[in-house]
Coordinates of C-alpha atoms and ligand atoms in Angstrom, one line a residue:
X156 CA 10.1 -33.6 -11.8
X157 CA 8.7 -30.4 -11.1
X158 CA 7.9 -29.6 -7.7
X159 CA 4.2 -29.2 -7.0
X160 CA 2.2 -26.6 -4.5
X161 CA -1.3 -26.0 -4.3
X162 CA -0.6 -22.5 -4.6
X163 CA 2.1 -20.0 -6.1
X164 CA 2.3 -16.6 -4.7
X165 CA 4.5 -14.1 -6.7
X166 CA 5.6 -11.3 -4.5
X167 CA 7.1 -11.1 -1.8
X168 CA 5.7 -7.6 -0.4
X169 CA 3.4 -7.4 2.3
X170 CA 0.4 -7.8 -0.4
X171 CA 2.3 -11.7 -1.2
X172 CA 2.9 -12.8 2.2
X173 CA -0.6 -11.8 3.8
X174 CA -2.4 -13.4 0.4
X175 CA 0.4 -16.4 1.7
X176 CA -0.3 -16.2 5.1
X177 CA -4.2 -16.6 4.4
X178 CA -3.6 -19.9 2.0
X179 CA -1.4 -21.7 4.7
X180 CA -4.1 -20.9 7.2
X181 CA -6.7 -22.1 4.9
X182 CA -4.4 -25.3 4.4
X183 CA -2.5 -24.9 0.9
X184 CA 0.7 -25.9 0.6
X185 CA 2.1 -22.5 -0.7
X186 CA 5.1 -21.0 -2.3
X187 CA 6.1 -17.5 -2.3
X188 CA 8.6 -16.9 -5.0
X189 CA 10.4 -13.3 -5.3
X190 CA 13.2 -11.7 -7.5
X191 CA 14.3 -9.8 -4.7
X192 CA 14.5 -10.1 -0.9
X193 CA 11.3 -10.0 1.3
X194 CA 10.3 -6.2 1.2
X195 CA 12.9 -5.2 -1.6
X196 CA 10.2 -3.3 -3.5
X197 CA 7.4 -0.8 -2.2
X198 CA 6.5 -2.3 0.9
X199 CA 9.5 -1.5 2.1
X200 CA 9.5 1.6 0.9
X201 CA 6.3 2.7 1.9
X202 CA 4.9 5.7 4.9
X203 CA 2.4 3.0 6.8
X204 CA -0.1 5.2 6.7
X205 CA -3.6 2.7 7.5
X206 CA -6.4 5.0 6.2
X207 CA -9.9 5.0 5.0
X208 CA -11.0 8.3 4.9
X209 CA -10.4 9.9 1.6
X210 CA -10.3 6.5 0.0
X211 CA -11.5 6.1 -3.9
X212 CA -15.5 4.9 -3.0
X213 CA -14.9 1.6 -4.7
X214 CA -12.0 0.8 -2.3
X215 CA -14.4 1.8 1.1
X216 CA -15.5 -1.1 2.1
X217 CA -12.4 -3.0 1.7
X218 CA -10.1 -0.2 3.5
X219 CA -12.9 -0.7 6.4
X220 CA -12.3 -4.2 6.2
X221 CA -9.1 -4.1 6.9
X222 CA -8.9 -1.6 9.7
X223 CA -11.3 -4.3 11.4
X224 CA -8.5 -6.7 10.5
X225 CA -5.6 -4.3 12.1
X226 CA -7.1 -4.1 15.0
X227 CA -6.1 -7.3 16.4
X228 CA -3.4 -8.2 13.8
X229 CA -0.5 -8.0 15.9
X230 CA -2.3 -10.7 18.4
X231 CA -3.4 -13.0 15.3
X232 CA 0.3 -12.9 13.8
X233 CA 2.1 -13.0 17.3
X234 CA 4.0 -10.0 16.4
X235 CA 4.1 -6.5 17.7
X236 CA 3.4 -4.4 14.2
X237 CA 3.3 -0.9 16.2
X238 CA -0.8 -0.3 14.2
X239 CA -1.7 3.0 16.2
X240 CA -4.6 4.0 15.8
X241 CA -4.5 7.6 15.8
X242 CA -6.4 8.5 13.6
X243 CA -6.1 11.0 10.5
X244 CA -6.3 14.7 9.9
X245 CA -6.5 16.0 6.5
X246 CA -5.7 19.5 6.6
X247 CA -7.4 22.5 5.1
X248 CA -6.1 26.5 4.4
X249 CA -8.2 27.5 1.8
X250 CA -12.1 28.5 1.8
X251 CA -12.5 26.4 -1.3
X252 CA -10.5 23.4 0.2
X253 CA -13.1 23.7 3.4
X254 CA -15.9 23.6 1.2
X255 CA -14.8 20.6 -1.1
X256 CA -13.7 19.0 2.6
X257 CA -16.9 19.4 4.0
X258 CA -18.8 18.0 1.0
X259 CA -16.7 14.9 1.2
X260 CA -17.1 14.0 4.8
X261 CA -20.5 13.9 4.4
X262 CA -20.5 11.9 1.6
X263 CA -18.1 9.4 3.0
X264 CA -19.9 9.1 6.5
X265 CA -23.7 9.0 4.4
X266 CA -22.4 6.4 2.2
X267 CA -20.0 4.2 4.3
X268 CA -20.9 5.1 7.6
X269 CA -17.5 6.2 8.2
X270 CA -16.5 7.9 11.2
X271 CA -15.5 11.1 9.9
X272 CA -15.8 14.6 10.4
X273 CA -14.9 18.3 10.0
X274 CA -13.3 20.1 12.4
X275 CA -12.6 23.8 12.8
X276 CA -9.4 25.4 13.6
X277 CA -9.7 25.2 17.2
X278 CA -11.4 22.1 17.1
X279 CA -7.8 20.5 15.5
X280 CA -5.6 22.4 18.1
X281 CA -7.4 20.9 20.2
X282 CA -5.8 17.2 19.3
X283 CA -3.2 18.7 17.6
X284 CA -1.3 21.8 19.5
X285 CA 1.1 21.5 16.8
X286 CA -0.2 23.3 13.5
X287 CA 0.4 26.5 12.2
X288 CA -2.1 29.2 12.2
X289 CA -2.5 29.0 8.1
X290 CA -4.9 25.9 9.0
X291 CA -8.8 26.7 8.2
X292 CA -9.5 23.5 9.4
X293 CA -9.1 19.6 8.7
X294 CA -11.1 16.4 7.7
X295 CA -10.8 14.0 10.9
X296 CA -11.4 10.1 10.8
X297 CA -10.4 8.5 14.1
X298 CA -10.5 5.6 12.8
X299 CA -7.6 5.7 10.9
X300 CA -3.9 5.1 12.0
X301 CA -0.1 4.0 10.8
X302 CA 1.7 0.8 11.2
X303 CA 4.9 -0.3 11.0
X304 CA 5.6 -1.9 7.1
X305 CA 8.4 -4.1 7.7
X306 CA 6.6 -5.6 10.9
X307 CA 3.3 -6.4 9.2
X308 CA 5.0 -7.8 6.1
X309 CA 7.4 -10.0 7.8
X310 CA 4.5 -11.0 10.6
X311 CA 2.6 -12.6 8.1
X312 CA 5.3 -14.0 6.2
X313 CA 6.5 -15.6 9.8
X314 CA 3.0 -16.6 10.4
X315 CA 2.7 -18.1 7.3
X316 CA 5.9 -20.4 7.3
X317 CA 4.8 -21.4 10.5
X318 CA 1.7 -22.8 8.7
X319 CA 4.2 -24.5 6.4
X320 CA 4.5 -22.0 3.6
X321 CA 7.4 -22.1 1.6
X322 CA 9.9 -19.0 0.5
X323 CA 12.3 -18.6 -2.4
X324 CA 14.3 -15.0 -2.7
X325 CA 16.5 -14.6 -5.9
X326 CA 14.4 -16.4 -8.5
X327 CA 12.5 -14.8 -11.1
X328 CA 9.2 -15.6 -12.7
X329 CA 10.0 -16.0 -15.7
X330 CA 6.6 -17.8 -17.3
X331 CA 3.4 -18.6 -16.3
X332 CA 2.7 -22.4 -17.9
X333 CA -1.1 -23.1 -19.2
X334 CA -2.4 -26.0 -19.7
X335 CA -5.6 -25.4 -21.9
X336 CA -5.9 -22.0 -20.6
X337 CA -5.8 -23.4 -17.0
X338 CA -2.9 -22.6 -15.1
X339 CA -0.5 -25.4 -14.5
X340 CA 2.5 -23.8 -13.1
X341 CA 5.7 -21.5 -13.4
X342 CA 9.0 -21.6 -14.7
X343 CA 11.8 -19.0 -12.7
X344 CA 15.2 -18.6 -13.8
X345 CA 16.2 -21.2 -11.6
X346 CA 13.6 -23.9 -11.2
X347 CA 9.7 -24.9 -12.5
X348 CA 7.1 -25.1 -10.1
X349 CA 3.6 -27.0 -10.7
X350 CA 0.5 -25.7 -9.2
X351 CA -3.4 -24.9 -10.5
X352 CA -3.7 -21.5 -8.7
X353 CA -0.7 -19.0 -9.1
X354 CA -1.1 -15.3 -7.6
X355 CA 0.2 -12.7 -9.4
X356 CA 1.3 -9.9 -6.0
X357 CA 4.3 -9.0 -8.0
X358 CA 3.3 -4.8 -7.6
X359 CA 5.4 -2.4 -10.4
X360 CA 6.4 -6.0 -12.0
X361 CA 2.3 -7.2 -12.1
X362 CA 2.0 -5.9 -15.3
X363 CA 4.7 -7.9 -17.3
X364 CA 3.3 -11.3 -14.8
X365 CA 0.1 -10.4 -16.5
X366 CA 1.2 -10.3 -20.2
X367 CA 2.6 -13.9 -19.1
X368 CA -1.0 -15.6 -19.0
X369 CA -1.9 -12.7 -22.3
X370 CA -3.5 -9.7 -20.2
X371 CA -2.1 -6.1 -19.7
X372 CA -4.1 -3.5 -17.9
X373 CA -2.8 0.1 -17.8
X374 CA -0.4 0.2 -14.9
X375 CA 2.8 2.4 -14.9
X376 CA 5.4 2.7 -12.1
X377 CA 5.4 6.3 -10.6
X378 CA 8.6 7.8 -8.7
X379 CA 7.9 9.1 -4.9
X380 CA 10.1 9.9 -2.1
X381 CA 10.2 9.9 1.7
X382 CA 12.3 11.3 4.3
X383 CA 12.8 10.5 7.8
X384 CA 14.1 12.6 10.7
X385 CA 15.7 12.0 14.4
X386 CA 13.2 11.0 17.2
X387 CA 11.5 13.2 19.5
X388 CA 9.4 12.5 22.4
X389 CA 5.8 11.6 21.4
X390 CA 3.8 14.7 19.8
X391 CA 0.8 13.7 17.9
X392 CA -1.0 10.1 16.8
X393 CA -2.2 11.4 13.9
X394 CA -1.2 10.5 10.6
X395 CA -1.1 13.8 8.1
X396 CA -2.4 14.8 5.3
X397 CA -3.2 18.0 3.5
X398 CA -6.5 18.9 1.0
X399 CA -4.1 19.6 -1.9
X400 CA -1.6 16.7 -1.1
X401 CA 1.3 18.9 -0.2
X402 CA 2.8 15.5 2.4
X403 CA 1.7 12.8 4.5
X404 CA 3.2 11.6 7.3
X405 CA 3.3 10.5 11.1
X406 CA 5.3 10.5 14.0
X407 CA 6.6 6.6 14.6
X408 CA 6.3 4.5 17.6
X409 CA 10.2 5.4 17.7
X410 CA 9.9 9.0 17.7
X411 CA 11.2 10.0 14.4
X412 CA 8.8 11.7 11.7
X413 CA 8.6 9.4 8.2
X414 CA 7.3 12.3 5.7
X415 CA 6.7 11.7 2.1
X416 CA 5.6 13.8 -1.0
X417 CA 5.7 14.6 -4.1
X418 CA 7.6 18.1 -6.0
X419 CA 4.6 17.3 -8.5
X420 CA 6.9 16.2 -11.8
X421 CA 8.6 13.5 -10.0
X422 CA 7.7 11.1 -12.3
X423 CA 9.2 13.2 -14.9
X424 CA 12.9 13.5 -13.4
X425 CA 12.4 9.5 -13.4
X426 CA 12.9 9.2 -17.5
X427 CA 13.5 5.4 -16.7
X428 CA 10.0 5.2 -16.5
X429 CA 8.4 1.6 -17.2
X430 CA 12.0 0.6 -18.3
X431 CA 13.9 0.2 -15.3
X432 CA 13.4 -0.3 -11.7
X433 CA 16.3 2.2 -10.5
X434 CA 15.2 4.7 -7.2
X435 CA 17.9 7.2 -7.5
X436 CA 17.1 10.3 -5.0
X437 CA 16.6 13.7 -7.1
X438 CA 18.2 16.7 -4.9
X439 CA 14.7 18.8 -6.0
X440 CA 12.2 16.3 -3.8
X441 CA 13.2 16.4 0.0
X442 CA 13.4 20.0 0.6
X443 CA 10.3 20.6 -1.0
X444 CA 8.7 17.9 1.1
X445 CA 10.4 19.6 3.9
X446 CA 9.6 23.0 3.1
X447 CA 5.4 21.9 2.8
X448 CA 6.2 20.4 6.3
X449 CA 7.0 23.5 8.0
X450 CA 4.6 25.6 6.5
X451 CA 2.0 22.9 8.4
X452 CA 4.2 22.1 10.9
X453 CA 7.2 24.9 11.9
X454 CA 7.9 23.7 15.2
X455 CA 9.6 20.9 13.3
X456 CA 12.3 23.7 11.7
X457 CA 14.9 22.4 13.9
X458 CA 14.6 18.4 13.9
X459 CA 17.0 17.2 11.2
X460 CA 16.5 14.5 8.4
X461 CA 18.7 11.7 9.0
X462 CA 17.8 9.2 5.5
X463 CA 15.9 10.2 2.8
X464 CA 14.9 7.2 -0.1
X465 CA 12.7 6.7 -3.1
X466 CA 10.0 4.3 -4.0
X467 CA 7.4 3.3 -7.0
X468 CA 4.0 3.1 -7.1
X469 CA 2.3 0.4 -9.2
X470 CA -0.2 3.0 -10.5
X471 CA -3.3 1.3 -12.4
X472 CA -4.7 4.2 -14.7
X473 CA -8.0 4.4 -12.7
X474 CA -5.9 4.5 -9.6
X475 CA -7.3 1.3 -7.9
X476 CA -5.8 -1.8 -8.0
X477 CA -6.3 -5.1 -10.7
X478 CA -8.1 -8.1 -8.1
X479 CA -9.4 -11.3 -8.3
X480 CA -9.6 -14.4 -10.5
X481 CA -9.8 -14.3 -14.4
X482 CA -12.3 -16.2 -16.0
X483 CA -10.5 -16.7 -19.4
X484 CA -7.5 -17.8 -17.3
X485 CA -8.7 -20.5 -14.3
X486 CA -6.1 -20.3 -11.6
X487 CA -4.8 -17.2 -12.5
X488 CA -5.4 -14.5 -9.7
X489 CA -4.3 -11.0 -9.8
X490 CA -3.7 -8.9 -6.9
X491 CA -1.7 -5.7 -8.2
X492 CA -1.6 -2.2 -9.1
X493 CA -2.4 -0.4 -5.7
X494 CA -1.5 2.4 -7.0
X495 CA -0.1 4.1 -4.4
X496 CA -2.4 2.7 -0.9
X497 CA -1.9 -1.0 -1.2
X498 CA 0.0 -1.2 2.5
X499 CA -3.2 -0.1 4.5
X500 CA -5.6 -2.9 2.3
X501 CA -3.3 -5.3 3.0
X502 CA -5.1 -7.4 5.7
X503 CA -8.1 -7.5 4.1
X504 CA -6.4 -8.3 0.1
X505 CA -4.9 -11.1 1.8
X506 CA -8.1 -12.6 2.8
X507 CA -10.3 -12.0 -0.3
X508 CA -7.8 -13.2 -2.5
X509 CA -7.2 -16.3 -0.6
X510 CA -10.8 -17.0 -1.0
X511 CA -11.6 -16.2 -4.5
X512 CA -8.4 -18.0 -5.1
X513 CA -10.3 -21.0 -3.6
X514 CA -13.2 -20.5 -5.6
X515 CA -15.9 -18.8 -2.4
X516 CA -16.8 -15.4 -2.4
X517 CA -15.5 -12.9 -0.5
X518 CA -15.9 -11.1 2.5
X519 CA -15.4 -8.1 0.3
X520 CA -16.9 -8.0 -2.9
X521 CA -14.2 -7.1 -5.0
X522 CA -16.3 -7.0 -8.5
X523 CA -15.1 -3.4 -9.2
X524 CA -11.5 -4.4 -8.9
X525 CA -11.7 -6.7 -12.1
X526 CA -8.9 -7.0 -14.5
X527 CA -11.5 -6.6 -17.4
X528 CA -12.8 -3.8 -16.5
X529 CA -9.8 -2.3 -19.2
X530 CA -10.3 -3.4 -22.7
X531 CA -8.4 -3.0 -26.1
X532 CA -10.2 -0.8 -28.0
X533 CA -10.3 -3.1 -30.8
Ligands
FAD75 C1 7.1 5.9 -1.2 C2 5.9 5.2 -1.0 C3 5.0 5.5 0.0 C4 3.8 4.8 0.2 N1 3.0 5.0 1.3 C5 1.9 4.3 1.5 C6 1.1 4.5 2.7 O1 1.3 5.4 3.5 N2 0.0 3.7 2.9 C7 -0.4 2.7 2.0 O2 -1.4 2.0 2.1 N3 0.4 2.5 0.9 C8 1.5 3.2 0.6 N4 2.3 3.0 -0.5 C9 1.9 1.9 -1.4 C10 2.3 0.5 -0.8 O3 3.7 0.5 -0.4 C11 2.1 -0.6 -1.9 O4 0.8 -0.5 -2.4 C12 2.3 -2.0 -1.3 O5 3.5 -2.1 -0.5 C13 2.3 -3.0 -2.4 O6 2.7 -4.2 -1.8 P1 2.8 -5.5 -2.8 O7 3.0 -6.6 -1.9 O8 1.5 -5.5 -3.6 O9 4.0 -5.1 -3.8 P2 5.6 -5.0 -3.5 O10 5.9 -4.6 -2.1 O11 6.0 -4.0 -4.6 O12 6.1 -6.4 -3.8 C14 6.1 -7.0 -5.1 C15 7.2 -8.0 -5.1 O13 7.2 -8.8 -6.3 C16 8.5 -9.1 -6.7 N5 8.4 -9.5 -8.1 C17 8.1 -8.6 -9.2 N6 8.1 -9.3 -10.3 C18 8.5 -10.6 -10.0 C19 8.8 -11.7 -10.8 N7 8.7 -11.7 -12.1 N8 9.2 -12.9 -10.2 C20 9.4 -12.9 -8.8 N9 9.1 -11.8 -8.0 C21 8.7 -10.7 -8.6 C22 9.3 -7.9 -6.4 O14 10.7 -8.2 -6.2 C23 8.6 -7.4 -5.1 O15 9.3 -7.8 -3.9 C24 3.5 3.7 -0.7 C25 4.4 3.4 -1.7 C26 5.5 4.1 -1.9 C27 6.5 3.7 -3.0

């Protein structure tokens, strides 16, 4: 006979085990089910950057959210997760960049109430020494911080089996099972599972768990790469961004710098795309993150990269991700597609979907995030 949960969360990434985490705590006996290993896909891949500023508007008030939730994470989970908040500088060295900068602070403080502002050149030496004198200026939220991926992910997964959660590494979903359109249960390559709610948190694989309950949204893995150098003695809390998206980055609790970027075709050199998970790294990508780096950053010329990898971003076509419950499909709950900034949200996904899951509304609505909101032409 088939063994039956309350609920079925697949994914094991930090998106599955705080959406886990919040069911156990809630009282469901829960089952996280992944093809790989805790981790294995992009949130442990990922540059832990925790940010709101900058944020697509209909992902705001959940990004807020969350940072409320970081703030005293590591005490709730009984785990040191190394959040920093440090805030984030987005960094200007054009006239028009300035202007477009300006326009959007406003507009993100008006709206949200964010605290965020510009700052001149001086003003950013001022908190950051560091920059090179081709910086105009730079967006500044302090808000805004890093945290450690691995920690936060295996925090909540801890926390959550200490609630009675269960895990299951190796097995694939393989089918979602219906019974008259409500969800009954899933069937891996190993074992079937029953359960009325099932959570699909399966990132760059969401899209193929969708088609198993007969919906597809436009989502489409896209190749990235980071690099990481040796430690130095603590520099700047900031996290780093640019106005054209040259890098991102931070210096870690550790010392070392985790940098990521794009050479802007990326996704191109991957011609697996959609087909294959393989992360092979491209010669092309980390010297052109490194060589954005030192434009920004030159003091850095000398500090060597010690591991370089690759990762994909489950990236939904309007760039935010596919949440919440179905109503053509009772029991079904998406919570995929981040698109690229899934790792900061992840606090706060965990608790919406846990309620909506249960049926209450959210802290967060999370309306805007609906799978429906793509339709078949015809
Ligand atoms: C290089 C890189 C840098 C990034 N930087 C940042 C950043 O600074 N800040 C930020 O907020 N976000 C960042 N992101 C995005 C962030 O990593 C993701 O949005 C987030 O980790 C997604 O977590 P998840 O739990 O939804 O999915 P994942 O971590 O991808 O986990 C999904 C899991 O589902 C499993 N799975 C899939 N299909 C099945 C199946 N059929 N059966 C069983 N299991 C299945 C997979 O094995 C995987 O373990 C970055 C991403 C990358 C790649």
């Amino acid at each position: 006979m088939a063994k039956t949960y309350d609920a079925i969360v697949i994914g094991a990434g930090v998106n599955g085990c705080s959406i886990a985490y919040n069911l156990a705590r809630r009282g469901l006996k829960t089952l996280i089910l992944d093809k790989g290993e805790v981790c294995s896909q992009a949130s442990g891949q990922n540059g832990g950057g925790v940010r709101q500023s900058a944020r697509d508007p209909r992902e705001m008030p959940l990004a807020m959210y969350s940072v409320k939730l970081f703030e005293n994470l590591s005490e709730e989970l009984g785990l040191n997760v190394e959040y920093k908040q440090g805030g984030n500088l987005r960094l200007c060295v054009t006239p028009a960049q300035e202007e477009s900068m300006r326009a959007a602070v406003d507009k993100q403080s008006q709206a949200f109430g964010l605290p965020v502002e510009y700052l001149d050149n001086e003003a950013v030496r001022e908190i950051n020494p560091y920059v090179s004198d081709i910086v105009l200026g730079a967006s500044y939220c302090p808000t805004d911080g890093h945290a450690n991926p691995m920690l936060v992910t295996y925090a909540f997964l801890r926390k959550a089996r200490s609630l009675g959660a269960e895990l299951r590494t190796g097995e694939t979903v393989r089918e979602i099972r219906l019974s008259k359109r409500h969800v009954s249960g899933v069937v891996t390559d190993k074992d079937t599972y029953s359960s009325k709610i099932v959570v699909n948190a399966a990132g760059i694989g969401g899209r193929k768990v969708a088609n198993m309950v007969g919906l597809d949204f436009p989502m489409t893995p896209v190749f990235t790469e980071i690099l990481v150098t040796e430690a130095r003695e603590p520099l700047f809390p900031q996290m780093i961004g640019t106005a054209a998206s040259d890098f991102y980055g931070h210096q870690t609790e550790h010392g070392s710098f985790v940098w990521g970027g794009f050479i802007g075709y990326d996704t191109f050199l991957y011609d697996d795309r959609g087909k294959s998970e393989r992360r092979p790294n491209y010669p092309e990508v980390a010297p052109a993150i490194c060589r954005a780096v030192l434009r920004f950053f030159p003091f850095l010329q000398d500090v060597n990269v010690t591991r370089i990898w690759s990762g994909l971003i489950a990236q939904v076509a309007d760039k935010v991700p596919v949440l919440g419950p179905v109503s053509d499909v009772p029991g079904y709950v998406s919570a995929t597609g981040f698109s690229g900034h899934g790792f900061g949200i992840s606090p706060a996904v965990g608790r919406v979907i846990s309620q909506a899951a249960l049926g209450e509304t959210p802290d967060v609505d999370i309306s805007a995030f609906a799978s429906d909101r793509f339709r078949p032409v015809n």
